[in-house]
Amino acid sequence: MSAIKRILVTGGAGFLGSHLCERLLEQGHDVICLDNFFTSQKSNVLHLLSNPNFELIRHDITTPIFLEVDEIYNLACPAAPGHYQFNPIKTMKTSILGAIHVLGMARRCRARVLQASTSEIYGDPEIHPQPETYRGSVNTLGPRACYDEGKRAAETLFMDYHRHNGIDIRLIRIFNTYGPRMHPFDGRVISNFIRQALSNEDITIFGDGTQTRSFCYRDDLIEGMIRMMNQETNFIGPVNLGNPHEFTIRELAELVIELTRSGSRLVYQPLPADDPTQRQPNIDLARKHLHWEPTIELREGLLKTIEWFRSIRLSDYRPPTPKY
Ligand code: NAD
Ligand code: UDP
């Protein structure tokens, strides 16, 4: 096993963060989970609290914090459109001030720091599938810009701290990822469709359902993220992490209905502004440098996610924002 490290996970109580904390603890590391619980709740990490190698800190990453760590995974940021558009100025502060604060910490501690960037930095892409060299097509004035531009600025800050201060960075661009412990009221397409299907409510397709996404199961994504952090070559990224298998939103709805054996009907609602029409990662770099590619296809991942949704009590979850 590799050396035991003290690792900070910002946003560690969230959907991806809580699973990452779990995996790092399993590897024997000392894990500090930092979160302000905007889009998550303590129950996501309750099962980790009895582990002596786990610490939980309630803190907002827009204010500085001083910790001694060897590695930082920077995941703190609302990720679902309804969440990040709720308070767009706060979203941008979280990305930008959050990046500055973790990079400052990395500089003081000589820690390696990984940024959870996103496919959203490609905006509504004109190139398909999207390679890392594509510079994107983001509407700087639209409702998604607080997230897209915040994440783009964070990438810039990471590169500048790397070039000017020699910080050891890693940049990953995550494409739509789903799985158990997604917030059931996050308004993302997979949580909405499963919740609606399980309660035989109408399934809300935005637009005509021909827009595409490529869905990656949580465990595959976390494996790629840890590989990127741990690889010791001079490859700092950015690297796309996602499942290249592309589906239309209507195909997804039909698959969810089939797997849940639901009686739900499809209903069509207006497409939100700037909703990307297509999204599919080119993962050649991840294959080459990390020897990584997803292993769990949508049908299998959805079955695990549906099972988890069946096991929870929705009344235990507070919608973080009114829109979902
Ligand atoms: P999530 O909302 O479940 O997790 C984000 C966590 O960050 C939550 O626990 C939230 O409470 C916390 N947080 C938000 N603002 C904070 C602040 N100011 N200070 C401290 N904590 C704060 O979402 P997720 O899907 O787990 O996303 C995790 C990261 O991965 C995010 O940075 C997101 O942008 C990125 N990402 C996710 C996806 C995806 O499909 N899941 C895709 C692209 C990028
Ligand atoms: N979507 C939908 N119905 C819903 C929620 C989302 O048709 O109830 C669509 C949304 O318009 C988008 C796609 O599903 O085209 C993915 O949306 P999500 O919010 O999950 O992620 P993102 O748009 O950030 O990729």
PDB file of N, CA and C and ligand atoms in Angstrom, residues 9-19 33-41 44 57-63 74-80 83-84 90-91 93-95 98 115-120 147 151 172-179 181-183 186 188 214-216 221-222 225 241 279 318 320, ligand 1:
ATOM      1  N   VAL A   9     -10.660  16.781   1.889  1.00  0.00           N
ATOM      2  CA  VAL A   9     -11.651  16.737   0.810  1.00  0.00           C
ATOM      3  C   VAL A   9     -12.641  17.873   1.060  1.00  0.00           C
ATOM      4  N   THR A  10     -12.580  18.938   0.250  1.00  0.00           N
ATOM      5  CA  THR A  10     -13.586  19.996   0.397  1.00  0.00           C
ATOM      6  C   THR A  10     -14.839  19.543  -0.355  1.00  0.00           C
ATOM      7  N   GLY A  11     -15.996  19.866   0.227  1.00  0.00           N
ATOM      8  CA  GLY A  11     -17.241  19.325  -0.337  1.00  0.00           C
ATOM      9  C   GLY A  11     -17.347  17.838  -0.038  1.00  0.00           C
ATOM     10  N   GLY A  12     -16.692  17.413   1.019  1.00  0.00           N
ATOM     11  CA  GLY A  12     -16.555  15.979   1.319  1.00  0.00           C
ATOM     12  C   GLY A  12     -17.825  15.305   1.805  1.00  0.00           C
ATOM     13  N   ALA A  13     -18.848  16.098   2.143  1.00  0.00           N
ATOM     14  CA  ALA A  13     -20.106  15.464   2.577  1.00  0.00           C
ATOM     15  C   ALA A  13     -21.084  15.316   1.422  1.00  0.00           C
ATOM     16  N   GLY A  14     -20.690  15.762   0.226  1.00  0.00           N
ATOM     17  CA  GLY A  14     -21.593  15.724  -0.920  1.00  0.00           C
ATOM     18  C   GLY A  14     -21.665  14.341  -1.555  1.00  0.00           C
ATOM     19  N   PHE A  15     -22.321  14.293  -2.683  1.00  0.00           N
ATOM     20  CA  PHE A  15     -22.519  13.031  -3.407  1.00  0.00           C
ATOM     21  C   PHE A  15     -21.176  12.373  -3.757  1.00  0.00           C
ATOM     22  N   LEU A  16     -20.346  13.070  -4.506  1.00  0.00           N
ATOM     23  CA  LEU A  16     -19.052  12.476  -4.877  1.00  0.00           C
ATOM     24  C   LEU A  16     -18.075  12.510  -3.706  1.00  0.00           C
ATOM     25  N   GLY A  17     -18.088  13.623  -2.946  1.00  0.00           N
ATOM     26  CA  GLY A  17     -17.123  13.787  -1.859  1.00  0.00           C
ATOM     27  C   GLY A  17     -17.245  12.705  -0.802  1.00  0.00           C
ATOM     28  N   SER A  18     -18.471  12.331  -0.446  1.00  0.00           N
ATOM     29  CA  SER A  18     -18.636  11.339   0.630  1.00  0.00           C
ATOM     30  C   SER A  18     -18.114   9.981   0.170  1.00  0.00           C
ATOM     31  N   HIS A  19     -18.302   9.670  -1.097  1.00  0.00           N
ATOM     32  CA  HIS A  19     -17.792   8.392  -1.594  1.00  0.00           C
ATOM     33  C   HIS A  19     -16.257   8.420  -1.685  1.00  0.00           C
ATOM     34  N   CYS A  33     -12.794  15.952   6.177  1.00  0.00           N
ATOM     35  CA  CYS A  33     -13.900  16.313   5.297  1.00  0.00           C
ATOM     36  C   CYS A  33     -14.378  17.704   5.695  1.00  0.00           C
ATOM     37  N   LEU A  34     -14.350  18.620   4.746  1.00  0.00           N
ATOM     38  CA  LEU A  34     -14.778  20.002   5.010  1.00  0.00           C
ATOM     39  C   LEU A  34     -16.020  20.282   4.168  1.00  0.00           C
ATOM     40  N   ASP A  35     -17.065  20.818   4.805  1.00  0.00           N
ATOM     41  CA  ASP A  35     -18.295  21.084   4.052  1.00  0.00           C
ATOM     42  C   ASP A  35     -19.139  22.114   4.785  1.00  0.00           C
ATOM     43  N   ASN A  36     -19.897  22.913   4.031  1.00  0.00           N
ATOM     44  CA  ASN A  36     -20.855  23.825   4.678  1.00  0.00           C
ATOM     45  C   ASN A  36     -22.284  23.271   4.604  1.00  0.00           C
ATOM     46  N   PHE A  37     -22.437  22.075   4.054  1.00  0.00           N
ATOM     47  CA  PHE A  37     -23.719  21.362   3.980  1.00  0.00           C
ATOM     48  C   PHE A  37     -24.787  22.127   3.194  1.00  0.00           C
ATOM     49  N   PHE A  38     -24.354  22.969   2.244  1.00  0.00           N
ATOM     50  CA  PHE A  38     -25.362  23.670   1.428  1.00  0.00           C
ATOM     51  C   PHE A  38     -26.203  22.667   0.641  1.00  0.00           C
ATOM     52  N   THR A  39     -25.553  21.744  -0.046  1.00  0.00           N
ATOM     53  CA  THR A  39     -26.307  20.798  -0.883  1.00  0.00           C
ATOM     54  C   THR A  39     -26.171  19.352  -0.398  1.00  0.00           C
ATOM     55  N   SER A  40     -25.794  19.190   0.860  1.00  0.00           N
ATOM     56  CA  SER A  40     -25.640  17.823   1.385  1.00  0.00           C
ATOM     57  C   SER A  40     -26.108  17.823   2.833  1.00  0.00           C
ATOM     58  N   GLN A  41     -26.009  16.689   3.481  1.00  0.00           N
ATOM     59  CA  GLN A  41     -26.338  16.631   4.897  1.00  0.00           C
ATOM     60  C   GLN A  41     -25.410  15.647   5.588  1.00  0.00           C
ATOM     61  N   ASN A  44     -24.803  11.770   5.075  1.00  0.00           N
ATOM     62  CA  ASN A  44     -23.941  11.179   4.033  1.00  0.00           C
ATOM     63  C   ASN A  44     -22.636  10.635   4.604  1.00  0.00           C
ATOM     64  N   ILE A  57     -15.386  18.825   9.394  1.00  0.00           N
ATOM     65  CA  ILE A  57     -15.334  20.242   9.749  1.00  0.00           C
ATOM     66  C   ILE A  57     -16.434  20.981   9.006  1.00  0.00           C
ATOM     67  N   ARG A  58     -17.306  21.684   9.738  1.00  0.00           N
ATOM     68  CA  ARG A  58     -18.280  22.556   9.065  1.00  0.00           C
ATOM     69  C   ARG A  58     -17.588  23.882   8.786  1.00  0.00           C
ATOM     70  N   HIS A  59     -17.386  24.173   7.521  1.00  0.00           N
ATOM     71  CA  HIS A  59     -16.681  25.394   7.154  1.00  0.00           C
ATOM     72  C   HIS A  59     -17.084  25.781   5.740  1.00  0.00           C
ATOM     73  N   ASP A  60     -17.123  27.079   5.485  1.00  0.00           N
ATOM     74  CA  ASP A  60     -17.423  27.572   4.144  1.00  0.00           C
ATOM     75  C   ASP A  60     -16.096  27.931   3.476  1.00  0.00           C
ATOM     76  N   ILE A  61     -15.829  27.340   2.330  1.00  0.00           N
ATOM     77  CA  ILE A  61     -14.514  27.481   1.691  1.00  0.00           C
ATOM     78  C   ILE A  61     -14.290  28.888   1.120  1.00  0.00           C
ATOM     79  N   THR A  62     -15.331  29.732   1.121  1.00  0.00           N
ATOM     80  CA  THR A  62     -15.116  31.119   0.689  1.00  0.00           C
ATOM     81  C   THR A  62     -14.356  31.925   1.749  1.00  0.00           C
ATOM     82  N   THR A  63     -14.183  31.353   2.956  1.00  0.00           N
ATOM     83  CA  THR A  63     -13.296  32.008   3.933  1.00  0.00           C
ATOM     84  C   THR A  63     -12.080  31.100   4.141  1.00  0.00           C
ATOM     85  N   ASN A  74     -10.357  19.313  -4.197  1.00  0.00           N
ATOM     86  CA  ASN A  74     -11.249  20.466  -4.062  1.00  0.00           C
ATOM     87  C   ASN A  74     -12.568  20.223  -4.799  1.00  0.00           C
ATOM     88  N   LEU A  75     -13.569  19.765  -4.050  1.00  0.00           N
ATOM     89  CA  LEU A  75     -14.872  19.445  -4.643  1.00  0.00           C
ATOM     90  C   LEU A  75     -15.969  20.410  -4.192  1.00  0.00           C
ATOM     91  N   ALA A  76     -15.656  21.326  -3.276  1.00  0.00           N
ATOM     92  CA  ALA A  76     -16.717  22.185  -2.721  1.00  0.00           C
ATOM     93  C   ALA A  76     -17.267  23.101  -3.802  1.00  0.00           C
ATOM     94  N   CYS A  77     -18.516  22.886  -4.157  1.00  0.00           N
ATOM     95  CA  CYS A  77     -19.224  23.747  -5.123  1.00  0.00           C
ATOM     96  C   CYS A  77     -20.570  23.092  -5.416  1.00  0.00           C
ATOM     97  N   PRO A  78     -21.648  23.863  -5.389  1.00  0.00           N
ATOM     98  CA  PRO A  78     -22.916  23.249  -5.823  1.00  0.00           C
ATOM     99  C   PRO A  78     -22.778  22.827  -7.289  1.00  0.00           C
ATOM    100  N   ALA A  79     -23.341  21.663  -7.635  1.00  0.00           N
ATOM    101  CA  ALA A  79     -23.082  21.100  -8.966  1.00  0.00           C
ATOM    102  C   ALA A  79     -24.333  21.005  -9.836  1.00  0.00           C
ATOM    103  N   ALA A  80     -25.492  20.953  -9.230  1.00  0.00           N
ATOM    104  CA  ALA A  80     -26.732  20.814 -10.004  1.00  0.00           C
ATOM    105  C   ALA A  80     -27.210  22.201 -10.441  1.00  0.00           C
ATOM    106  N   HIS A  83     -29.205  24.196  -8.009  1.00  0.00           N
ATOM    107  CA  HIS A  83     -28.427  24.583  -6.822  1.00  0.00           C
ATOM    108  C   HIS A  83     -27.491  25.741  -7.130  1.00  0.00           C
ATOM    109  N   TYR A  84     -26.767  25.650  -8.248  1.00  0.00           N
ATOM    110  CA  TYR A  84     -25.772  26.702  -8.482  1.00  0.00           C
ATOM    111  C   TYR A  84     -26.407  27.998  -8.973  1.00  0.00           C
ATOM    112  N   LYS A  90     -22.763  33.681  -5.027  1.00  0.00           N
ATOM    113  CA  LYS A  90     -22.108  32.792  -4.060  1.00  0.00           C
ATOM    114  C   LYS A  90     -21.432  31.620  -4.799  1.00  0.00           C
ATOM    115  N   THR A  91     -22.064  31.144  -5.864  1.00  0.00           N
ATOM    116  CA  THR A  91     -21.467  30.031  -6.622  1.00  0.00           C
ATOM    117  C   THR A  91     -20.109  30.443  -7.181  1.00  0.00           C
ATOM    118  N   LYS A  93     -18.201  32.866  -6.070  1.00  0.00           N
ATOM    119  CA  LYS A  93     -17.256  33.051  -4.961  1.00  0.00           C
ATOM    120  C   LYS A  93     -16.723  31.693  -4.502  1.00  0.00           C
ATOM    121  N   THR A  94     -17.593  30.708  -4.458  1.00  0.00           N
ATOM    122  CA  THR A  94     -17.151  29.378  -4.000  1.00  0.00           C
ATOM    123  C   THR A  94     -16.074  28.832  -4.924  1.00  0.00           C
ATOM    124  N   SER A  95     -16.282  28.968  -6.236  1.00  0.00           N
ATOM    125  CA  SER A  95     -15.276  28.448  -7.176  1.00  0.00           C
ATOM    126  C   SER A  95     -13.971  29.226  -7.074  1.00  0.00           C
ATOM    127  N   GLY A  98     -12.704  29.731  -3.240  1.00  0.00           N
ATOM    128  CA  GLY A  98     -12.378  28.363  -2.809  1.00  0.00           C
ATOM    129  C   GLY A  98     -11.056  27.923  -3.423  1.00  0.00           C
ATOM    130  N   GLN A 115      -8.291  19.759  -8.631  1.00  0.00           N
ATOM    131  CA  GLN A 115      -9.496  20.550  -8.832  1.00  0.00           C
ATOM    132  C   GLN A 115     -10.543  19.732  -9.576  1.00  0.00           C
ATOM    133  N   ALA A 116     -11.757  19.663  -8.991  1.00  0.00           N
ATOM    134  CA  ALA A 116     -12.884  19.017  -9.670  1.00  0.00           C
ATOM    135  C   ALA A 116     -13.493  20.027 -10.624  1.00  0.00           C
ATOM    136  N   SER A 117     -12.990  20.053 -11.847  1.00  0.00           N
ATOM    137  CA  SER A 117     -13.578  20.915 -12.865  1.00  0.00           C
ATOM    138  C   SER A 117     -14.678  20.127 -13.581  1.00  0.00           C
ATOM    139  N   THR A 118     -15.154  20.646 -14.669  1.00  0.00           N
ATOM    140  CA  THR A 118     -16.395  20.101 -15.221  1.00  0.00           C
ATOM    141  C   THR A 118     -16.471  20.210 -16.746  1.00  0.00           C
ATOM    142  N   SER A 119     -17.267  19.337 -17.340  1.00  0.00           N
ATOM    143  CA  SER A 119     -17.566  19.421 -18.767  1.00  0.00           C
ATOM    144  C   SER A 119     -18.270  20.732 -19.102  1.00  0.00           C
ATOM    145  N   GLU A 120     -18.861  21.373 -18.104  1.00  0.00           N
ATOM    146  CA  GLU A 120     -19.552  22.651 -18.356  1.00  0.00           C
ATOM    147  C   GLU A 120     -18.611  23.737 -18.849  1.00  0.00           C
ATOM    148  N   TYR A 147     -21.573  29.178 -12.822  1.00  0.00           N
ATOM    149  CA  TYR A 147     -20.899  27.901 -12.592  1.00  0.00           C
ATOM    150  C   TYR A 147     -19.784  27.692 -13.617  1.00  0.00           C
ATOM    151  N   LYS A 151     -15.843  27.894 -12.732  1.00  0.00           N
ATOM    152  CA  LYS A 151     -14.973  26.729 -12.881  1.00  0.00           C
ATOM    153  C   LYS A 151     -13.830  27.013 -13.860  1.00  0.00           C
ATOM    154  N   ILE A 172      -9.106  17.782 -13.247  1.00  0.00           N
ATOM    155  CA  ILE A 172      -9.989  16.810 -13.913  1.00  0.00           C
ATOM    156  C   ILE A 172     -11.269  17.522 -14.342  1.00  0.00           C
ATOM    157  N   ARG A 173     -11.790  17.133 -15.501  1.00  0.00           N
ATOM    158  CA  ARG A 173     -13.070  17.668 -15.978  1.00  0.00           C
ATOM    159  C   ARG A 173     -14.094  16.537 -15.946  1.00  0.00           C
ATOM    160  N   ILE A 174     -15.003  16.660 -15.005  1.00  0.00           N
ATOM    161  CA  ILE A 174     -15.970  15.581 -14.763  1.00  0.00           C
ATOM    162  C   ILE A 174     -17.192  15.778 -15.653  1.00  0.00           C
ATOM    163  N   PHE A 175     -17.603  14.702 -16.329  1.00  0.00           N
ATOM    164  CA  PHE A 175     -18.849  14.702 -17.116  1.00  0.00           C
ATOM    165  C   PHE A 175     -19.944  14.054 -16.256  1.00  0.00           C
ATOM    166  N   ASN A 176     -21.200  14.325 -16.604  1.00  0.00           N
ATOM    167  CA  ASN A 176     -22.359  13.912 -15.778  1.00  0.00           C
ATOM    168  C   ASN A 176     -22.153  12.580 -15.064  1.00  0.00           C
ATOM    169  N   THR A 177     -22.158  12.644 -13.745  1.00  0.00           N
ATOM    170  CA  THR A 177     -21.939  11.453 -12.927  1.00  0.00           C
ATOM    171  C   THR A 177     -23.130  11.261 -11.993  1.00  0.00           C
ATOM    172  N   TYR A 178     -23.496  10.007 -11.783  1.00  0.00           N
ATOM    173  CA  TYR A 178     -24.706   9.696 -11.006  1.00  0.00           C
ATOM    174  C   TYR A 178     -24.431   8.485 -10.129  1.00  0.00           C
ATOM    175  N   GLY A 179     -25.345   8.230  -9.194  1.00  0.00           N
ATOM    176  CA  GLY A 179     -25.212   7.031  -8.374  1.00  0.00           C
ATOM    177  C   GLY A 179     -25.857   7.238  -7.020  1.00  0.00           C
ATOM    178  N   ARG A 181     -26.597   8.169  -3.293  1.00  0.00           N
ATOM    179  CA  ARG A 181     -26.259   9.340  -2.487  1.00  0.00           C
ATOM    180  C   ARG A 181     -26.284  10.653  -3.274  1.00  0.00           C
ATOM    181  N   MET A 182     -26.786  10.621  -4.515  1.00  0.00           N
ATOM    182  CA  MET A 182     -27.118  11.896  -5.165  1.00  0.00           C
ATOM    183  C   MET A 182     -28.207  12.500  -4.318  1.00  0.00           C
ATOM    184  N   HIS A 183     -28.256  13.809  -4.221  1.00  0.00           N
ATOM    185  CA  HIS A 183     -29.352  14.395  -3.465  1.00  0.00           C
ATOM    186  C   HIS A 183     -30.659  14.150  -4.219  1.00  0.00           C
ATOM    187  N   ASP A 186     -32.015  17.187  -6.069  1.00  0.00           N
ATOM    188  CA  ASP A 186     -31.033  18.090  -6.693  1.00  0.00           C
ATOM    189  C   ASP A 186     -31.512  18.591  -8.061  1.00  0.00           C
ATOM    190  N   ARG A 188     -31.327  17.191 -10.819  1.00  0.00           N
ATOM    191  CA  ARG A 188     -30.600  16.652 -11.975  1.00  0.00           C
ATOM    192  C   ARG A 188     -31.465  15.579 -12.628  1.00  0.00           C
ATOM    193  N   SER A 214     -23.806  11.936 -21.448  1.00  0.00           N
ATOM    194  CA  SER A 214     -23.084  10.667 -21.332  1.00  0.00           C
ATOM    195  C   SER A 214     -22.885  10.455 -19.837  1.00  0.00           C
ATOM    196  N   PHE A 215     -23.471   9.398 -19.293  1.00  0.00           N
ATOM    197  CA  PHE A 215     -23.573   9.273 -17.839  1.00  0.00           C
ATOM    198  C   PHE A 215     -22.550   8.299 -17.278  1.00  0.00           C
ATOM    199  N   CYS A 216     -21.813   8.762 -16.292  1.00  0.00           N
ATOM    200  CA  CYS A 216     -20.754   7.952 -15.684  1.00  0.00           C
ATOM    201  C   CYS A 216     -21.194   7.537 -14.287  1.00  0.00           C
ATOM    202  N   LEU A 221     -15.997   7.016 -11.669  1.00  0.00           N
ATOM    203  CA  LEU A 221     -15.472   8.388 -11.615  1.00  0.00           C
ATOM    204  C   LEU A 221     -14.459   8.524 -10.475  1.00  0.00           C
ATOM    205  N   ILE A 222     -14.815   7.997  -9.310  1.00  0.00           N
ATOM    206  CA  ILE A 222     -13.931   8.144  -8.147  1.00  0.00           C
ATOM    207  C   ILE A 222     -12.614   7.409  -8.392  1.00  0.00           C
ATOM    208  N   MET A 225     -10.563   9.661 -10.541  1.00  0.00           N
ATOM    209  CA  MET A 225     -10.112  10.829  -9.777  1.00  0.00           C
ATOM    210  C   MET A 225      -8.899  10.468  -8.901  1.00  0.00           C
ATOM    211  N   LEU A 241     -12.943  13.089 -17.428  1.00  0.00           N
ATOM    212  CA  LEU A 241     -13.350  11.838 -16.802  1.00  0.00           C
ATOM    213  C   LEU A 241     -14.859  11.693 -16.980  1.00  0.00           C
ATOM    214  N   ARG A 279     -23.380  16.319 -25.334  1.00  0.00           N
ATOM    215  CA  ARG A 279     -22.194  16.249 -24.470  1.00  0.00           C
ATOM    216  C   ARG A 279     -21.674  14.817 -24.432  1.00  0.00           C
ATOM    217  N   ARG A 318     -33.909  17.388   2.868  1.00  0.00           N
ATOM    218  CA  ARG A 318     -34.431  18.749   2.719  1.00  0.00           C
ATOM    219  C   ARG A 318     -33.988  19.260   1.343  1.00  0.00           C
ATOM    220  N   PRO A 320     -32.348  21.538  -0.980  1.00  0.00           N
ATOM    221  CA  PRO A 320     -31.466  22.677  -0.694  1.00  0.00           C
ATOM    222  C   PRO A 320     -31.987  23.982  -1.277  1.00  0.00           C
TER     223      PRO A 320
HETATM  224  P1  NAD B   1     -22.764  17.952  -4.382  1.00  0.00           P
HETATM  225  O1  NAD B   1     -23.608  19.172  -4.408  1.00  0.00           O
HETATM  226  O2  NAD B   1     -23.355  16.706  -3.827  1.00  0.00           O
HETATM  227  O3  NAD B   1     -21.401  18.239  -3.601  1.00  0.00           O
HETATM  228  C1  NAD B   1     -20.858  19.504  -3.408  1.00  0.00           C
HETATM  229  C2  NAD B   1     -20.535  19.667  -1.930  1.00  0.00           C
HETATM  230  O4  NAD B   1     -19.904  20.938  -1.730  1.00  0.00           O
HETATM  231  C3  NAD B   1     -21.783  19.646  -1.045  1.00  0.00           C
HETATM  232  O5  NAD B   1     -21.575  18.804   0.055  1.00  0.00           O
HETATM  233  C4  NAD B   1     -21.932  21.106  -0.620  1.00  0.00           C
HETATM  234  O6  NAD B   1     -22.573  21.248   0.637  1.00  0.00           O
HETATM  235  C5  NAD B   1     -20.474  21.560  -0.591  1.00  0.00           C
HETATM  236  N1  NAD B   1     -20.321  23.009  -0.738  1.00  0.00           N
HETATM  237  C6  NAD B   1     -20.935  23.840  -1.621  1.00  0.00           C
HETATM  238  N2  NAD B   1     -20.512  25.105  -1.446  1.00  0.00           N
HETATM  239  C7  NAD B   1     -19.589  25.065  -0.438  1.00  0.00           C
HETATM  240  C8  NAD B   1     -18.821  26.055   0.223  1.00  0.00           C
HETATM  241  N3  NAD B   1     -18.899  27.351  -0.124  1.00  0.00           N
HETATM  242  N4  NAD B   1     -17.993  25.672   1.234  1.00  0.00           N
HETATM  243  C9  NAD B   1     -17.920  24.375   1.612  1.00  0.00           C
HETATM  244  N5  NAD B   1     -18.644  23.392   1.036  1.00  0.00           N
HETATM  245  C10 NAD B   1     -19.470  23.738   0.016  1.00  0.00           C
HETATM  246  O7  NAD B   1     -22.266  17.726  -5.878  1.00  0.00           O
HETATM  247  P2  NAD B   1     -21.331  16.595  -6.516  1.00  0.00           P
HETATM  248  O8  NAD B   1     -22.040  16.058  -7.694  1.00  0.00           O
HETATM  249  O9  NAD B   1     -20.842  15.659  -5.467  1.00  0.00           O
HETATM  250  O10 NAD B   1     -20.116  17.491  -7.063  1.00  0.00           O
HETATM  251  C11 NAD B   1     -18.854  17.527  -6.432  1.00  0.00           C
HETATM  252  C12 NAD B   1     -17.885  18.331  -7.286  1.00  0.00           C
HETATM  253  O11 NAD B   1     -17.731  17.707  -8.553  1.00  0.00           O
HETATM  254  C13 NAD B   1     -18.344  19.770  -7.554  1.00  0.00           C
HETATM  255  O12 NAD B   1     -17.234  20.633  -7.503  1.00  0.00           O
HETATM  256  C14 NAD B   1     -18.877  19.708  -8.968  1.00  0.00           C
HETATM  257  O13 NAD B   1     -18.760  20.950  -9.634  1.00  0.00           O
HETATM  258  C15 NAD B   1     -17.996  18.638  -9.591  1.00  0.00           C
HETATM  259  N6  NAD B   1     -18.685  17.995 -10.723  1.00  0.00           N
HETATM  260  C16 NAD B   1     -19.676  17.080 -10.518  1.00  0.00           C
HETATM  261  C17 NAD B   1     -20.324  16.524 -11.604  1.00  0.00           C
HETATM  262  C18 NAD B   1     -21.412  15.492 -11.461  1.00  0.00           C
HETATM  263  O14 NAD B   1     -21.995  15.087 -12.466  1.00  0.00           O
HETATM  264  N7  NAD B   1     -21.737  14.991 -10.282  1.00  0.00           N
HETATM  265  C19 NAD B   1     -19.970  16.913 -12.912  1.00  0.00           C
HETATM  266  C20 NAD B   1     -18.979  17.879 -13.067  1.00  0.00           C
HETATM  267  C21 NAD B   1     -18.320  18.399 -11.969  1.00  0.00           C
END
